[in-house]
Coordinates of C-alpha atoms and ligand atoms in Angstrom, one line a residue:
X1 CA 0.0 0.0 0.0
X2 CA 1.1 3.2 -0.9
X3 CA 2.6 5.5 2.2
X4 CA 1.6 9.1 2.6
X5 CA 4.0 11.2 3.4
X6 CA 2.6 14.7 2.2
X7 CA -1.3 16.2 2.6
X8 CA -2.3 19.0 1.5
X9 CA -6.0 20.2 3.2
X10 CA -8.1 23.8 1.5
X11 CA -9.7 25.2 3.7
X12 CA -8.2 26.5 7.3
X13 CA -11.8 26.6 9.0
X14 CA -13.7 25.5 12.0
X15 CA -13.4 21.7 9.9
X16 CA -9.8 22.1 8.6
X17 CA -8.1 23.5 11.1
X18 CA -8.4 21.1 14.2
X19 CA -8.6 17.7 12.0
X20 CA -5.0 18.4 10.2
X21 CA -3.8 19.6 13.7
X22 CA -4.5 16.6 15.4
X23 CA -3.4 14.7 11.9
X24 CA -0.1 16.3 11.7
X25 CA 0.2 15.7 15.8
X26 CA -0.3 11.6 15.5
X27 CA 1.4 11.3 12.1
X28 CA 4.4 13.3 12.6
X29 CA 6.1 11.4 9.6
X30 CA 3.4 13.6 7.0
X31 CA 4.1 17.2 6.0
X32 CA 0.6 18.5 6.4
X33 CA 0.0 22.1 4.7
X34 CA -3.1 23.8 5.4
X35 CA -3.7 26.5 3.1
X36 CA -6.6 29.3 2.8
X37 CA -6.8 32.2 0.6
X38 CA -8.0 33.9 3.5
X39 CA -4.7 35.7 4.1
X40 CA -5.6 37.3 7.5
X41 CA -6.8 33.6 8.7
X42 CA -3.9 32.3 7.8
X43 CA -1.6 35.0 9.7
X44 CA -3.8 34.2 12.6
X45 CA -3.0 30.7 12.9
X46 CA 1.0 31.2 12.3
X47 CA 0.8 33.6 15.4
X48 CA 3.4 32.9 18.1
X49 CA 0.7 34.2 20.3
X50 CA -1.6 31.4 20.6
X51 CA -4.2 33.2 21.9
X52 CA -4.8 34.7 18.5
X53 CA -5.8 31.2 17.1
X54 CA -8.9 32.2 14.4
X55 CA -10.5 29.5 16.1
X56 CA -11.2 28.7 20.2
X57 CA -11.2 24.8 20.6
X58 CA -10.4 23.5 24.3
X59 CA -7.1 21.6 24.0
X60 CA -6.1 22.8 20.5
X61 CA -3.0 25.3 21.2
X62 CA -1.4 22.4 22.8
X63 CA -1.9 20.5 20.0
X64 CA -0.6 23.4 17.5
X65 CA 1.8 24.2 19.9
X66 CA 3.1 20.3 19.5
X67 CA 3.0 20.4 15.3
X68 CA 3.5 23.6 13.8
X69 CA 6.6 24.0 12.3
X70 CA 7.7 20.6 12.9
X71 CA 5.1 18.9 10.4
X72 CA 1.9 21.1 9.9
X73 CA 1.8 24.8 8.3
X74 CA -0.4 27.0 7.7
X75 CA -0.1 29.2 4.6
X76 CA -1.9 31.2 1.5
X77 CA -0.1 29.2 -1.1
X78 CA -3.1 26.7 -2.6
X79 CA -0.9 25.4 -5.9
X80 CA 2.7 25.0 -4.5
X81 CA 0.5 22.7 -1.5
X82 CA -1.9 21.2 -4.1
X83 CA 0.8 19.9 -6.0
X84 CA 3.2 18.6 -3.6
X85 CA 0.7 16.6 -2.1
X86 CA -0.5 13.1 -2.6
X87 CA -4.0 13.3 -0.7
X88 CA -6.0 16.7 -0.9
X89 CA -9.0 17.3 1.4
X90 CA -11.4 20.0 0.5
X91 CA -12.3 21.6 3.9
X92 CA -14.2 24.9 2.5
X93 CA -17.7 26.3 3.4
X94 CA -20.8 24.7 1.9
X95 CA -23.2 27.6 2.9
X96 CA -26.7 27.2 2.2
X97 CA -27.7 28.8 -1.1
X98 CA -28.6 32.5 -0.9
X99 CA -29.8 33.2 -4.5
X100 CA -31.4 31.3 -7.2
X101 CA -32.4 28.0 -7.4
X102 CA -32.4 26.2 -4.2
X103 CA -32.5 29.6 -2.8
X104 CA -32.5 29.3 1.2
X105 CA -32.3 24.8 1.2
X106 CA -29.6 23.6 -0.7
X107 CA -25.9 23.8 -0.4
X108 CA -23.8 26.6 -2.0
X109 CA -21.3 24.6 -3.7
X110 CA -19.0 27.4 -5.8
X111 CA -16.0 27.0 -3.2
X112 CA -16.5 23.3 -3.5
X113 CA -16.0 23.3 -7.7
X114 CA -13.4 26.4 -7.5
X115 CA -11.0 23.8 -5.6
X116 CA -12.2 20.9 -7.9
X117 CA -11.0 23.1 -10.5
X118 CA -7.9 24.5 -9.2
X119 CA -6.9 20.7 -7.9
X120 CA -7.6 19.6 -11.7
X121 CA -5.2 22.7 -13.0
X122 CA -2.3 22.3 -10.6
X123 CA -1.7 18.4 -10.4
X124 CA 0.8 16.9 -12.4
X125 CA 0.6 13.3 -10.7
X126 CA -2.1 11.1 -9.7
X127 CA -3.9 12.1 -6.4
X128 CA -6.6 11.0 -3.4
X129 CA -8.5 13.9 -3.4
X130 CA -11.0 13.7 -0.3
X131 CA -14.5 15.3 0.5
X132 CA -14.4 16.8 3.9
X133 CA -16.5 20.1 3.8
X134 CA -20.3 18.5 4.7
X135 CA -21.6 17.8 1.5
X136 CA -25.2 17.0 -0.4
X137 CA -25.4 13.5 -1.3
X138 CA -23.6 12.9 -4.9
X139 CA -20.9 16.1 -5.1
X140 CA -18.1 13.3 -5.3
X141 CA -20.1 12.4 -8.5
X142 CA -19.7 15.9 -10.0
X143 CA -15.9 16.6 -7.9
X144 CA -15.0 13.2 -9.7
X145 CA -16.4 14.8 -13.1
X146 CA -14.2 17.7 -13.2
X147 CA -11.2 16.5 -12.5
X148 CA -11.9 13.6 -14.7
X149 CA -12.3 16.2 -17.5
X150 CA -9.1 17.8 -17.3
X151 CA -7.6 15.5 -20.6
X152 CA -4.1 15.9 -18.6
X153 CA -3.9 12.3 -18.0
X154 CA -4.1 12.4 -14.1
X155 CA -5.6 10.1 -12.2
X156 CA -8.2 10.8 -9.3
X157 CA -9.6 8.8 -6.6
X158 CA -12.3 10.9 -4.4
X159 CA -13.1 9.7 -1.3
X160 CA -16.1 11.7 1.0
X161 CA -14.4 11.3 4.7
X162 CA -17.3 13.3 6.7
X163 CA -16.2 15.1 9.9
X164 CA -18.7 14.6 12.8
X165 CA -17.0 16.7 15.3
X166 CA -18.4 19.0 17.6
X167 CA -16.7 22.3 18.2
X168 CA -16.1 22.8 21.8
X169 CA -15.2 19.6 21.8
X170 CA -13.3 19.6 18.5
X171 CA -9.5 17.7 19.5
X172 CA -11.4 15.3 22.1
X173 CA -13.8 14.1 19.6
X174 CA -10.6 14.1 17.2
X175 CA -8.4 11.9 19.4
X176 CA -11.2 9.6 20.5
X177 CA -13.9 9.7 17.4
X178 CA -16.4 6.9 18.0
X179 CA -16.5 6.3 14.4
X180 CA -14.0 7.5 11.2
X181 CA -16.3 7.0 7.7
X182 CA -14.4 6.6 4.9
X183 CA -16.4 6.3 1.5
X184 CA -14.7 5.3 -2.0
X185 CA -15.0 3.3 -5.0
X186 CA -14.7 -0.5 -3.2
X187 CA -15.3 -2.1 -6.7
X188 CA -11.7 -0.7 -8.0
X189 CA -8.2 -1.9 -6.9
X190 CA -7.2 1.8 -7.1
X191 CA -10.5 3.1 -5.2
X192 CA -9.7 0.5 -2.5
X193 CA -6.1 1.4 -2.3
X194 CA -7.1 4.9 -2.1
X195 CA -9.4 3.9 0.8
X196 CA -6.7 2.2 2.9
X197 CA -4.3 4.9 2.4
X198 CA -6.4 7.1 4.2
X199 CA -7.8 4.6 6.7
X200 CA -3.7 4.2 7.6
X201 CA -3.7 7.8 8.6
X202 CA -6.4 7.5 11.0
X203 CA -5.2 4.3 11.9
X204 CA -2.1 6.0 13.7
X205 CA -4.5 6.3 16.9
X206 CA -7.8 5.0 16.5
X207 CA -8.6 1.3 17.0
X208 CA -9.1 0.0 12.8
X209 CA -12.4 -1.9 14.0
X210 CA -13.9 1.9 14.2
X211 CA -12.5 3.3 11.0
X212 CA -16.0 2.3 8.7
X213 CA -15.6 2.0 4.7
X214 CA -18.9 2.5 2.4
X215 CA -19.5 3.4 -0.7
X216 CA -19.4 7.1 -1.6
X217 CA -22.9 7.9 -1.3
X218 CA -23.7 6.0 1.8
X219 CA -20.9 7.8 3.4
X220 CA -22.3 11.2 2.1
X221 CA -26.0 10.9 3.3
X222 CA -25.0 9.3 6.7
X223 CA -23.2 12.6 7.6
X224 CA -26.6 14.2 7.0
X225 CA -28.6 11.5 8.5
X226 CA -27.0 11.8 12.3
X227 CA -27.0 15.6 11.8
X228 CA -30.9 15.2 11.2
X229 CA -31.0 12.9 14.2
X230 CA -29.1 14.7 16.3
X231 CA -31.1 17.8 15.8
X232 CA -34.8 16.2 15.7
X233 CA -34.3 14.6 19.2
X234 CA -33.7 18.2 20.4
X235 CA -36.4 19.5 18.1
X236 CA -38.7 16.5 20.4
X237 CA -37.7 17.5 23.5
X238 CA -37.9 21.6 22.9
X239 CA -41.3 20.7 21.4
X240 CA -42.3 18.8 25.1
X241 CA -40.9 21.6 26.7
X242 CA -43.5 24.0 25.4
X243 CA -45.8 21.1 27.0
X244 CA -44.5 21.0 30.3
X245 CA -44.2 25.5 30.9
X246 CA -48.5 24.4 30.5
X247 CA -48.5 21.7 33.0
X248 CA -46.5 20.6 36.5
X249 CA -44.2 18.5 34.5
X250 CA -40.8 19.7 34.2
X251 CA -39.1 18.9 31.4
X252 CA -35.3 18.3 33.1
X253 CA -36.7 15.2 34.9
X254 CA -38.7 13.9 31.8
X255 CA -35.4 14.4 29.9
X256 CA -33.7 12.3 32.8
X257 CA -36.5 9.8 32.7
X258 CA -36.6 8.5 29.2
X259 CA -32.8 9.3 28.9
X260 CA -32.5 6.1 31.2
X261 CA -33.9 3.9 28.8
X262 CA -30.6 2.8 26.9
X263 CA -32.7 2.4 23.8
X264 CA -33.3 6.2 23.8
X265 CA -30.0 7.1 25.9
X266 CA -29.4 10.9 27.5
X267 CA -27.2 12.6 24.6
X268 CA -29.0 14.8 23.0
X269 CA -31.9 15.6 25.0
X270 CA -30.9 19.3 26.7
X271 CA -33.5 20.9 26.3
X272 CA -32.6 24.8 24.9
X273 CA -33.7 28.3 23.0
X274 CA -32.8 26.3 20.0
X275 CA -30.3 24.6 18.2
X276 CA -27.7 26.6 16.3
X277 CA -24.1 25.8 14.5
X278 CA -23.4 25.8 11.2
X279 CA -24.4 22.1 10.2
X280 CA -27.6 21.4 11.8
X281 CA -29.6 23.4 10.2
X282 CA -27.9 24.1 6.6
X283 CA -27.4 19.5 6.6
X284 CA -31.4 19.0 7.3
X285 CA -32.3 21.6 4.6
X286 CA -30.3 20.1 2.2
X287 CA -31.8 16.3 2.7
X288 CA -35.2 18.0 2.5
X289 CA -33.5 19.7 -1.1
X290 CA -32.4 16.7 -2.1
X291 CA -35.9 14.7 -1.2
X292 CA -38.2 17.3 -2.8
X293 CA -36.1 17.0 -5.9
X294 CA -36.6 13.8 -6.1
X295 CA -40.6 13.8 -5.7
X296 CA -40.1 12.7 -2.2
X297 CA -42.9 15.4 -0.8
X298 CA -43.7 13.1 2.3
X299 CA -40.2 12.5 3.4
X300 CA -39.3 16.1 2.7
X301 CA -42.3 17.3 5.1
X302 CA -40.6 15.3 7.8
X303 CA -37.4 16.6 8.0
X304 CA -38.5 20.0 7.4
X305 CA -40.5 20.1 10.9
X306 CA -37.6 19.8 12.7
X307 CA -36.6 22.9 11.6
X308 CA -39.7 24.5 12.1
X309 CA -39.8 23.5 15.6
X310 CA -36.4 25.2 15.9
X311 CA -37.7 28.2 14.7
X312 CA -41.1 28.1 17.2
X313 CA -38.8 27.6 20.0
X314 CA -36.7 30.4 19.4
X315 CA -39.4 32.6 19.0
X316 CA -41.5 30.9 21.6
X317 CA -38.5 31.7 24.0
X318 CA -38.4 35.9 23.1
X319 CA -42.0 35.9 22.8
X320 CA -41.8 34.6 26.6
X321 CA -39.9 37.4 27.4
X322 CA -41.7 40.2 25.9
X323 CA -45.3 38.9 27.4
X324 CA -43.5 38.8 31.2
X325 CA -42.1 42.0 31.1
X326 CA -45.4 43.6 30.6
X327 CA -45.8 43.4 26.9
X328 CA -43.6 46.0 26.1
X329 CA -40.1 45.4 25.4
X330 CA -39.4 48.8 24.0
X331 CA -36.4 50.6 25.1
X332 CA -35.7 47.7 27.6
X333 CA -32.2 46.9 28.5
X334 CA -32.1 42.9 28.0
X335 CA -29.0 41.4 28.8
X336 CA -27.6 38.6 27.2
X337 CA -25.3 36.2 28.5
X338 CA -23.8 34.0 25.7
X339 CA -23.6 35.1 21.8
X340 CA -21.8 31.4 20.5
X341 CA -24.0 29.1 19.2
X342 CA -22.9 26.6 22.2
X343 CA -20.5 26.9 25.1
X344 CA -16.4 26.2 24.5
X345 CA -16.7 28.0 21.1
X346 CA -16.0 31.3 19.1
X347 CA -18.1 30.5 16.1
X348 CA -21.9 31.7 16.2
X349 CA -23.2 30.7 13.1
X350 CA -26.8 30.3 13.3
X351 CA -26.4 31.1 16.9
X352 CA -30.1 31.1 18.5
X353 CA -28.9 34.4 20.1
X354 CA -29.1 36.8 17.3
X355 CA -32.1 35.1 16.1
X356 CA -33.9 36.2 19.7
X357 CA -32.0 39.3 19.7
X358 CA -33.5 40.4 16.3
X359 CA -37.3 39.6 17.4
X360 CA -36.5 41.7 20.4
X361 CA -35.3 44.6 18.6
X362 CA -38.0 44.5 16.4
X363 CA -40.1 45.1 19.4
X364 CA -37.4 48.0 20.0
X365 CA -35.7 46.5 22.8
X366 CA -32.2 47.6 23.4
X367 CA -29.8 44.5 23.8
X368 CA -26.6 44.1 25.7
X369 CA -24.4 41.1 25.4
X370 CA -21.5 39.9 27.4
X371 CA -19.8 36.7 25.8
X372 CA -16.1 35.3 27.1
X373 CA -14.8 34.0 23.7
X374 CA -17.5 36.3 21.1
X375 CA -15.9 39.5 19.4
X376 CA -18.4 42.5 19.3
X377 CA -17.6 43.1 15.7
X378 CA -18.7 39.3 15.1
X379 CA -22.0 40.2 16.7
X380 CA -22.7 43.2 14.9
X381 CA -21.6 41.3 11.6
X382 CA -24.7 38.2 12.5
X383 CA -27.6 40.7 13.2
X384 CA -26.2 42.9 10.2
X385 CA -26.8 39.8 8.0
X386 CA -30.1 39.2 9.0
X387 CA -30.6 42.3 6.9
X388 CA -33.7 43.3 9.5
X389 CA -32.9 46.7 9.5
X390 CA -30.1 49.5 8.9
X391 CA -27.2 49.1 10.4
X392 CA -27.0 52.3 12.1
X393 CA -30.3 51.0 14.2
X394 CA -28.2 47.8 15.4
X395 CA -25.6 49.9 16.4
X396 CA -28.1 52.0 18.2
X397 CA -30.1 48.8 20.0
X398 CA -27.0 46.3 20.2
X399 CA -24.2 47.0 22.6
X400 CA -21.3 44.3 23.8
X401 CA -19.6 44.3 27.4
X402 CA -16.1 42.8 28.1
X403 CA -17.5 42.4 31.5
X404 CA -20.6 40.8 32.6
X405 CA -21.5 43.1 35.9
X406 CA -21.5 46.4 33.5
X407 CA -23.5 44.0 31.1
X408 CA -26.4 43.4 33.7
X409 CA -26.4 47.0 35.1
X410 CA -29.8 48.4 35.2
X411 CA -30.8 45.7 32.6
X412 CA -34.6 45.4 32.8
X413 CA -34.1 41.2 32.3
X414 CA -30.9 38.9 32.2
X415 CA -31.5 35.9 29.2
X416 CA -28.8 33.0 29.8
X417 CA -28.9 32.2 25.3
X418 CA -25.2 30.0 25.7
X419 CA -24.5 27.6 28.5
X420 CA -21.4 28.7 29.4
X421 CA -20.0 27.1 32.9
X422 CA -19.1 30.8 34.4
X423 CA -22.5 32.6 34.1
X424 CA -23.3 29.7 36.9
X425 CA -21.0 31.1 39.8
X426 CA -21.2 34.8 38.8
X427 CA -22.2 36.9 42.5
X428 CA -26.0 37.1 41.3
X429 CA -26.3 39.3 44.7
X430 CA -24.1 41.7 42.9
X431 CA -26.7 41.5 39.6
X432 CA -29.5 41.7 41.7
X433 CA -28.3 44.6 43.9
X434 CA -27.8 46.5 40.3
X435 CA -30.8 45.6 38.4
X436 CA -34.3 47.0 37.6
X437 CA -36.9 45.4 39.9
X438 CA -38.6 43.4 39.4
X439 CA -35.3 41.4 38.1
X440 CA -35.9 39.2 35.6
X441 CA -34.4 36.2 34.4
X442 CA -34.4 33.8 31.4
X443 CA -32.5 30.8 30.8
X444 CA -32.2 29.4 27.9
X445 CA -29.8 26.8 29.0
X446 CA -31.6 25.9 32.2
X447 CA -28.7 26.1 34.2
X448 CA -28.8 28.5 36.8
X449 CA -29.2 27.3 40.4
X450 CA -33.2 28.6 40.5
X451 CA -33.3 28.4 44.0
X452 CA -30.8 30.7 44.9
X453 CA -31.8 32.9 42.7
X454 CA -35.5 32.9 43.8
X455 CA -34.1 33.4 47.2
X456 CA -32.4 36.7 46.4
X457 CA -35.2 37.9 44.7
X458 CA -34.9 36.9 41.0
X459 CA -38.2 36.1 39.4
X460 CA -36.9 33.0 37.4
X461 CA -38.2 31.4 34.2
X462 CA -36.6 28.3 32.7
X463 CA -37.4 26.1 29.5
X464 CA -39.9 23.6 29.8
X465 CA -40.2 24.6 33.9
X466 CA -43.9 25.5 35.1
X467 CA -42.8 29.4 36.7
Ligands
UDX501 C1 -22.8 19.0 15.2 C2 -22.7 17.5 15.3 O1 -22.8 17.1 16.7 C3 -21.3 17.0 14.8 O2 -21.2 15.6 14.8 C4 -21.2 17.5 13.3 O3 -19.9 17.2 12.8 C5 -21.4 19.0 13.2 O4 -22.6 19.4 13.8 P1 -21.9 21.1 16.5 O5 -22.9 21.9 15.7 O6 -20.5 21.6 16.5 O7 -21.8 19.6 16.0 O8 -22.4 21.1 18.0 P2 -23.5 20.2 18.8 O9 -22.9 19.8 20.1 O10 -24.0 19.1 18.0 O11 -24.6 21.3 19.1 C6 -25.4 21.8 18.1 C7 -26.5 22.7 18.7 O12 -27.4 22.0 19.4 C8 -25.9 23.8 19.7 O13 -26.6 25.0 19.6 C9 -26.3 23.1 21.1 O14 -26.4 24.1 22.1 C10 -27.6 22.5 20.8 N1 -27.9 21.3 21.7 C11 -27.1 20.2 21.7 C12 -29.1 21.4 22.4 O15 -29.8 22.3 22.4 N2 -29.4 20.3 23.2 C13 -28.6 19.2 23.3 O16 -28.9 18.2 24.0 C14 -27.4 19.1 22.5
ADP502 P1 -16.0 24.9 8.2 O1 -16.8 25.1 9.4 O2 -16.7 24.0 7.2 O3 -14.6 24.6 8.4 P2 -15.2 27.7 7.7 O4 -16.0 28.8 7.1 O5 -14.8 27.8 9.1 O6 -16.0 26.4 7.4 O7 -13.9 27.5 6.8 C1 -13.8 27.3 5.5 C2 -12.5 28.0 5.0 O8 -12.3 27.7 3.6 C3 -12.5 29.5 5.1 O9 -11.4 30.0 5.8 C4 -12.4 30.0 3.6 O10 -11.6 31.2 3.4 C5 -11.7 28.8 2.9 N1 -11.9 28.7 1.5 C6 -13.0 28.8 0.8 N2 -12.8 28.6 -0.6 C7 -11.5 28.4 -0.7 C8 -10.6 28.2 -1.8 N3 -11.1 28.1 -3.1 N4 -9.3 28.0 -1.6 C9 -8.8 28.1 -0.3 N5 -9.6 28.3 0.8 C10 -10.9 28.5 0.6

């Protein structure tokens, strides 16, 4: 079998960036070049501070800190890297479409064929090139056409080698995935070859037994299938939640109850404001695409709830807030605490947050956010793509704190939006003492301690939790 020795990955993002660092780290015998075109990206990951890492994963600067330089760098030259290497993931962004057909479900897929292009220019010997980016089902059919066309005489093998990391989580889930899929052409001595070649690499530190090969297409709709199950058992439980605020159950212990039963199991059932991240929602759209396309209406329909129940609770969860304070948000101080879509992370795409944060400011509240790891210019940048209104008036009704005490002074209502472990042991004496009375609080996360805050004084509402 043929050894790598030299990778070459587009695509320095949230997906690129932690996979080759851990894959440089366990294979130190590859040269792994991570390139971008994204020169300020790039900067940012060479910096000798690491604190300037374009991306905040627990446990990645050590890993960065092991590789770079030795076996792994980052740079902004794509050909030189493209070249030299003998495997070539494609780790770009497959946003969801925001123009023409497939406007707002399927996957943008320009960045995809711009590398499928610039792979087929570059290469002068035969290459693995590997599907990474989260992908509709059958893009390593139109990758594989591409660089098939290219009359140069090389030779391709695409593999699809989904990522099912979580950020936060990103170099655990790395170094101990439960699973590695590995799709290729298993009816071909050269598409198997290609397969094991890769299946070495991960083979440096995970058991073979959990490295999985399929065919291409299996391997690219099971990446969308576990997103879409991941997602609809917190779609069930937020729905149940809205159940329980109308009757004495409470939806923590149900959660706790049916998690027991190892045939359901307790991942996946925190109940919250809503999902957010950047696959979730953009990976069930696309299978509800991909079924409409194909006359599938029923199937379609079914996936497609799971996003609308997203979308109630989010708006079930500002409504909420609106109603309590008197129905009249308007000009309000809300605080938030939490921008990122989840705790542990920088990245707040699709972040429930600004999603609340816009329905509030339509009902002219102003908001103030404190988050540890979330730059204020990123906020601004989210509600300024939700294109709601100017963005004079979001600078007017938005406003971000580096420190959480100024954030909650005088605020009319605190809303908890990101589970971070710090908002638990803030001094919420000190927030109370400074606060409009009656001092409200809602958490999104459910994980304040609502006793002590009911004993200071705090009027307390929680998801799926009879108030
Ligand atoms: C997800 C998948 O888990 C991962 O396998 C895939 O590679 C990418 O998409 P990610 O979006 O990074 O990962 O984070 P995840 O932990 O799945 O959380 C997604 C969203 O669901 C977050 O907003 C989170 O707060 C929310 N969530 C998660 C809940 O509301 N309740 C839960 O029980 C779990
Ligand atoms: P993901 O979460 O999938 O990793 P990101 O948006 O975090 O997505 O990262 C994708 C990266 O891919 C971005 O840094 C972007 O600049 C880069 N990228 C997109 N197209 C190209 C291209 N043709 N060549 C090199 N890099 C690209």
């Amino acid at each position: 079998m043929k050894k790598i020795t030299n990778i070459c990955c587009i695509g320095a993002g949230y997906v690129g960036g932690p996979t080759m660092a851990v894959i440089a780290q366990k294979c130190p015998e590859i040269t792994v070049n991570v390139v971008d075109i994204n020169e300020q990206r790039i900067r940012d990951w060479n910096d000798s501070d690491l604190d300037k890492l374009p991306i905040y994963e627990p446990g990645l600067k050590e890993v960065v800190l092991e590789a770079r330089g030795r076996n792994l760098f980052f740079s902004t030259n794509v050909e030189k890297s493209i070249d030299e290497a003998e495997i070539v993931f494609i780790s770009v962004n497959t946003p969801t479409k925001t123009y023409g057909k497939g406007k707002g479900m399927a996957a943008d897929l320009k960045f995809v064929e711009l590398c499928a292009r610039q792979i087929a220019k570059v290469s002068k010997n035969d290459k693995i090139v590997v599907e990474k980016s989260t992908l509709p089902v059958r893009t390593a059919e139109a990758v594989r056409s591409i660089l098939d066309n290219t009359g140069n005489g090389v030779k391709f093998q695409i593999l699809s080698n989904p990522e099912f990391l979580a950020e936060g989580t990103a170099v655990d889930d790395l170094h101990n995935a439960d699973r590695v899929l590995i799709g290729g052409e298993q009816s071909t001595e050269e598409g198997q070859e290609a397969m094991d070649a890769l299946t070495d690499i991960y083979a440096h530190w995970l058991p073979k037994e959990r490295i999985l090969q399929t065919n291409v297409w299996s391997s690219e709709l099971s990446k969308l299938t576990a997103n879409a199950f991941l997602a609809q058992r917190i779609s069930s439980i937020n729905s149940l939640s809205a159940l329980c605020e109308e009757t004495e159950a409470n939806i923590e212990e149900v959660a706790r109850a049916i998690g027991s039963d190892t045939r359901i199991g307790a991942k996946f059932l925190k109940t919250s404001v809503g999902f957010g991240g950047s696959c979730f929602q953009k990976d069930i759209l696309n299978l509800v695409y991909i079924c409409r396309s194909m006359g599938l209406q029923e199937v379609a329909d079914y996936w497609e709830q799971v996003i609308l129940m997203n979308d109630y609770q989010k708006r079930r969860f500002a409504d909420n807030i609106i109603k309590t304070l008197y129905n009249t948000v308007s000009d309000k101080k809300i605080t938030f605490l939490g921008w990122a879509f989840k705790k542990d992370t920088n990245d707040t795409r699709e972040t429930a947050a600004m999603y609340v944060a816009d329905h509030l400011m339509n009902d002219l509240a102003r908001i103030e956010v404190y988050d540890p790891k979330v730059s204020s210019k990123q906020m601004f940048a989210d509600m300024n793509y939700l294109n709601s209104r100017s963005e004079t008036e979001n600078e007017k009704q938005l406003k971000a704190h580096s420190d959480p005490y100024e954030a909650c002074k005088n605020a009319h209502a605190i809303a908890v939006l990101t589970e971070w472990d710090e908002f638990i042991d803030y001094d919420w004496q000190k927030i109370y003492d400074n606060m409009m009375k009656p001092a409200f609080v809602f958490d999104g996360r459910n994980i304040l301690d609502r006793e002590r805050l009911e004993k200071i004084g705090f009027k307390y509402y929680g998801i799926g939790i009879n108030s």
